[in-house]
Amino acid sequence: PLFFGGIGSILAGLLSARLDVWLGSIARTRRCLGVLGMGAAGVMLLVSIQLHNPVASVLAIGLAALCSDLAMPAAWGACMDIGGRHTGALSGSMNMMGNFGGMVGPFAVGLILAATTLTTSTGTTKNWELIFAISSAILTLGTMTATRLLPRPSRVSTALAAVTRPSSGISSLSLLPPVKLYFGRPVNLAAAGG
């Protein structure tokens, strides 16, 4: 699966240039890759639990990793679009939340498996299908929110135009509206030293 994930990231880079021309906007391209990548990953996880051949199931999980990683460049690119000169802080916040999920996930999986394990006279059966179904549901939620969280083309182009506009004695960041930070109060970028 990790190998397939690497292929997905490379494929996203190759596809994004072509999609950008076809869709007419890098923001639309990022949204498209995010939605398609997470949506297809969720479907492939559901497919993996339906397969009875272990090799086919692992290949389906690998394809889920490939599809999931189609969304990665879009997510990091969206951080650059939204963050401006605060891209590092925004990317770090995104990475921190992903790492938090990586920390909580194994505990949650263990609790779910402990609660759903069946012990019979023939042995013990762990409910891994439920784990994959929950993961698929999380990817589906990500697919639905990607259409709202990735920057809309008009918002990105307005923000980039404001930042790149030649200075006329007024800070170009003062043309941007106040931005609400995830863990803070509304901040005017111009007043914050921008």
CSV table of C-alpha atoms in Angstrom, one decimal:
chain,number,residue,atom,x,y,z
A,1,PRO,CA,0.0,0.0,0.0
A,2,LEU,CA,2.8,2.5,0.7
A,3,PHE,CA,4.3,1.9,-2.7
A,4,PHE,CA,0.9,2.5,-4.3
A,5,GLY,CA,0.6,5.7,-2.2
A,6,GLY,CA,3.9,7.0,-3.7
A,7,ILE,CA,2.6,6.3,-7.2
A,8,GLY,CA,-0.6,8.3,-6.3
A,9,SER,CA,1.4,11.3,-5.3
A,10,ILE,CA,3.4,11.2,-8.5
A,11,LEU,CA,0.2,10.6,-10.5
A,12,ALA,CA,-1.4,13.6,-8.9
A,13,GLY,CA,1.5,15.8,-10.0
A,14,LEU,CA,1.2,14.6,-13.5
A,15,LEU,CA,-2.6,14.9,-13.6
A,16,SER,CA,-2.7,18.3,-12.0
A,17,ALA,CA,-1.1,20.2,-14.9
A,18,ARG,CA,-3.5,18.6,-17.4
A,19,LEU,CA,-6.5,19.1,-15.2
A,20,ASP,CA,-5.5,22.8,-14.6
A,21,VAL,CA,-5.7,23.5,-18.3
A,22,TRP,CA,-8.9,21.5,-18.7
A,23,LEU,CA,-10.7,23.0,-15.7
A,24,GLY,CA,-9.2,26.4,-16.1
A,25,SER,CA,-8.2,26.9,-12.4
A,26,ILE,CA,-5.7,25.4,-10.1
A,27,ALA,CA,-8.3,25.6,-7.2
A,28,ARG,CA,-10.8,23.6,-9.2
A,29,THR,CA,-8.0,21.1,-10.0
A,30,ARG,CA,-7.1,20.7,-6.3
A,31,ARG,CA,-10.7,20.3,-5.4
A,32,CYS,CA,-11.3,17.7,-8.1
A,33,LEU,CA,-8.2,15.7,-7.1
A,34,GLY,CA,-9.2,15.9,-3.4
A,35,VAL,CA,-12.8,14.8,-4.0
A,36,LEU,CA,-12.0,12.1,-6.5
A,37,GLY,CA,-9.0,10.8,-4.5
A,38,MET,CA,-10.7,10.5,-1.2
A,39,GLY,CA,-14.0,9.2,-2.7
A,40,ALA,CA,-12.2,6.5,-4.7
A,41,ALA,CA,-10.1,5.5,-1.7
A,42,GLY,CA,-13.3,5.0,0.4
A,43,VAL,CA,-14.8,2.9,-2.4
A,44,MET,CA,-11.6,0.8,-2.7
A,45,LEU,CA,-11.7,0.1,1.1
A,46,LEU,CA,-15.2,-1.1,0.8
A,47,VAL,CA,-14.2,-3.3,-2.2
A,48,SER,CA,-11.3,-4.7,-0.1
A,49,ILE,CA,-13.6,-6.1,2.5
A,50,GLN,CA,-15.8,-7.8,-0.1
A,51,LEU,CA,-12.9,-9.7,-1.7
A,52,HIS,CA,-12.2,-13.2,-0.4
A,53,ASN,CA,-8.8,-13.6,-2.0
A,54,PRO,CA,-6.1,-12.0,0.3
A,55,VAL,CA,-3.9,-10.9,-2.5
A,56,ALA,CA,-6.8,-9.1,-4.3
A,57,SER,CA,-7.8,-7.6,-1.0
A,58,VAL,CA,-4.3,-6.2,-0.4
A,59,LEU,CA,-4.2,-4.9,-4.0
A,60,ALA,CA,-7.6,-3.1,-3.3
A,61,ILE,CA,-6.1,-1.6,-0.1
A,62,GLY,CA,-3.1,-0.5,-2.2
A,63,LEU,CA,-5.3,1.2,-4.7
A,64,ALA,CA,-7.1,2.9,-1.8
A,65,ALA,CA,-3.7,4.3,-0.8
A,66,LEU,CA,-3.0,5.4,-4.4
A,67,CYS,CA,-6.4,7.2,-4.6
A,68,SER,CA,-6.0,8.7,-1.1
A,69,ASP,CA,-2.6,10.1,-2.1
A,70,LEU,CA,-4.1,11.8,-5.1
A,71,ALA,CA,-5.5,14.2,-2.6
A,72,MET,CA,-2.3,15.0,-0.8
A,73,PRO,CA,-0.7,17.5,-3.2
A,74,ALA,CA,-4.1,19.3,-3.4
A,75,ALA,CA,-4.2,19.6,0.4
A,76,TRP,CA,-0.7,21.0,0.7
A,77,GLY,CA,-1.3,23.3,-2.3
A,78,ALA,CA,-4.5,24.6,-0.7
A,79,CYS,CA,-2.5,25.4,2.4
A,80,MET,CA,-0.3,27.6,0.3
A,81,ASP,CA,-3.3,29.3,-1.4
A,82,ILE,CA,-5.0,30.0,1.9
A,83,GLY,CA,-2.0,30.6,4.2
A,84,GLY,CA,-0.1,33.2,2.2
A,85,ARG,CA,2.9,34.2,4.3
A,86,HIS,CA,1.4,32.1,7.2
A,87,THR,CA,1.6,28.9,5.1
A,88,GLY,CA,4.0,27.3,7.5
A,89,ALA,CA,1.7,27.7,10.5
A,90,LEU,CA,-1.3,26.5,8.5
A,91,SER,CA,0.6,23.5,7.1
A,92,GLY,CA,1.9,22.7,10.6
A,93,SER,CA,-1.6,22.8,12.0
A,94,MET,CA,-2.9,20.5,9.3
A,95,ASN,CA,0.0,18.1,9.9
A,96,MET,CA,-0.5,18.2,13.7
A,97,MET,CA,-4.2,17.2,13.3
A,98,GLY,CA,-3.2,14.4,11.0
A,99,ASN,CA,-0.6,13.2,13.6
A,100,PHE,CA,-3.3,13.5,16.3
A,101,GLY,CA,-5.5,11.2,14.2
A,102,GLY,CA,-2.5,8.8,13.8
A,103,MET,CA,-2.1,8.8,17.6
A,104,VAL,CA,-5.8,8.2,18.4
A,105,GLY,CA,-6.5,5.8,15.6
A,106,PRO,CA,-4.7,2.8,16.9
A,107,PHE,CA,-6.3,3.2,20.3
A,108,ALA,CA,-9.8,3.5,18.7
A,109,VAL,CA,-9.1,0.4,16.5
A,110,GLY,CA,-8.1,-1.6,19.5
A,111,LEU,CA,-11.2,-0.5,21.5
A,112,ILE,CA,-13.5,-1.3,18.5
A,113,LEU,CA,-11.9,-4.7,17.9
A,114,ALA,CA,-12.1,-5.5,21.6
A,115,ALA,CA,-15.8,-4.6,21.7
A,116,THR,CA,-16.7,-6.6,18.5
A,117,THR,CA,-14.5,-9.7,18.8
A,118,LEU,CA,-16.4,-12.9,18.7
A,119,THR,CA,-15.1,-16.0,20.5
A,120,THR,CA,-16.6,-19.3,19.6
A,121,SER,CA,-15.6,-22.9,19.9
A,122,THR,CA,-13.9,-22.7,16.6
A,123,GLY,CA,-11.7,-19.7,17.5
A,124,THR,CA,-11.7,-15.9,17.8
A,125,THR,CA,-12.8,-13.6,15.0
A,126,LYS,CA,-11.9,-9.9,15.0
A,127,ASN,CA,-14.2,-7.6,13.1
A,128,TRP,CA,-11.7,-5.9,10.8
A,129,GLU,CA,-14.5,-5.4,8.2
A,130,LEU,CA,-16.0,-2.8,10.6
A,131,ILE,CA,-12.6,-1.0,10.9
A,132,PHE,CA,-12.4,-0.7,7.1
A,133,ALA,CA,-16.0,0.4,6.8
A,134,ILE,CA,-15.4,3.1,9.4
A,135,SER,CA,-12.3,4.2,7.5
A,136,SER,CA,-14.3,4.3,4.3
A,137,ALA,CA,-17.0,6.4,6.1
A,138,ILE,CA,-14.2,8.8,7.3
A,139,LEU,CA,-13.0,9.1,3.7
A,140,THR,CA,-16.5,9.8,2.5
A,141,LEU,CA,-16.8,12.6,5.1
A,142,GLY,CA,-13.5,14.0,3.8
A,143,THR,CA,-14.9,13.8,0.3
A,144,MET,CA,-18.0,15.8,1.2
A,145,THR,CA,-16.0,18.4,3.2
A,146,ALA,CA,-13.3,18.8,0.5
A,147,THR,CA,-15.7,20.6,-1.7
A,148,ARG,CA,-16.2,23.2,1.1
A,149,LEU,CA,-12.7,23.3,2.6
A,150,LEU,CA,-10.5,23.6,-0.5
A,151,PRO,CA,-10.4,27.2,-1.8
A,152,ARG,CA,-13.0,28.3,-4.2
A,153,PRO,CA,-11.5,29.7,-7.5
A,154,SER,CA,-12.9,33.2,-7.1
A,155,ARG,CA,-11.6,33.5,-3.5
A,156,VAL,CA,-8.1,32.3,-4.4
A,157,SER,CA,-7.8,34.5,-7.4
A,158,THR,CA,-9.1,37.5,-5.4
A,159,ALA,CA,-6.6,36.8,-2.5
A,160,LEU,CA,-3.7,36.3,-4.9
A,161,ALA,CA,-4.6,39.4,-6.9
A,162,ALA,CA,-4.7,41.5,-3.7
A,163,VAL,CA,-1.3,40.1,-2.4
A,164,THR,CA,0.5,40.5,-5.8
A,165,ARG,CA,-1.0,44.0,-6.6
A,166,PRO,CA,1.8,46.6,-6.8
A,167,SER,CA,2.0,48.6,-3.6
A,168,SER,CA,0.6,52.1,-3.7
A,169,GLY,CA,1.8,53.1,-0.3
A,170,ILE,CA,-0.9,50.8,1.3
A,171,SER,CA,0.1,47.4,2.4
A,172,SER,CA,-1.3,44.9,-0.1
A,173,LEU,CA,-2.4,42.6,2.7
A,174,SER,CA,-4.7,45.4,4.1
A,175,LEU,CA,-6.9,44.7,1.0
A,176,LEU,CA,-7.7,41.2,2.4
A,177,PRO,CA,-10.6,40.6,4.7
A,178,PRO,CA,-10.0,39.5,8.3
A,179,VAL,CA,-9.2,35.8,8.5
A,180,LYS,CA,-10.6,33.5,11.3
A,181,LEU,CA,-7.8,31.2,12.5
A,182,TYR,CA,-8.8,27.7,13.6
A,183,PHE,CA,-7.7,28.2,17.3
A,184,GLY,CA,-7.9,31.9,17.7
A,185,ARG,CA,-9.9,35.0,17.3
A,186,PRO,CA,-10.4,36.9,14.0
A,187,VAL,CA,-7.2,38.6,12.9
A,188,ASN,CA,-6.7,41.3,10.3
A,189,LEU,CA,-3.6,40.2,8.5
A,190,ALA,CA,-2.5,43.8,7.9
A,191,ALA,CA,-2.8,44.7,11.6
A,192,ALA,CA,-1.0,41.5,12.5
A,193,GLY,CA,2.2,42.8,10.9
A,194,GLY,CA,1.5,41.7,7.4
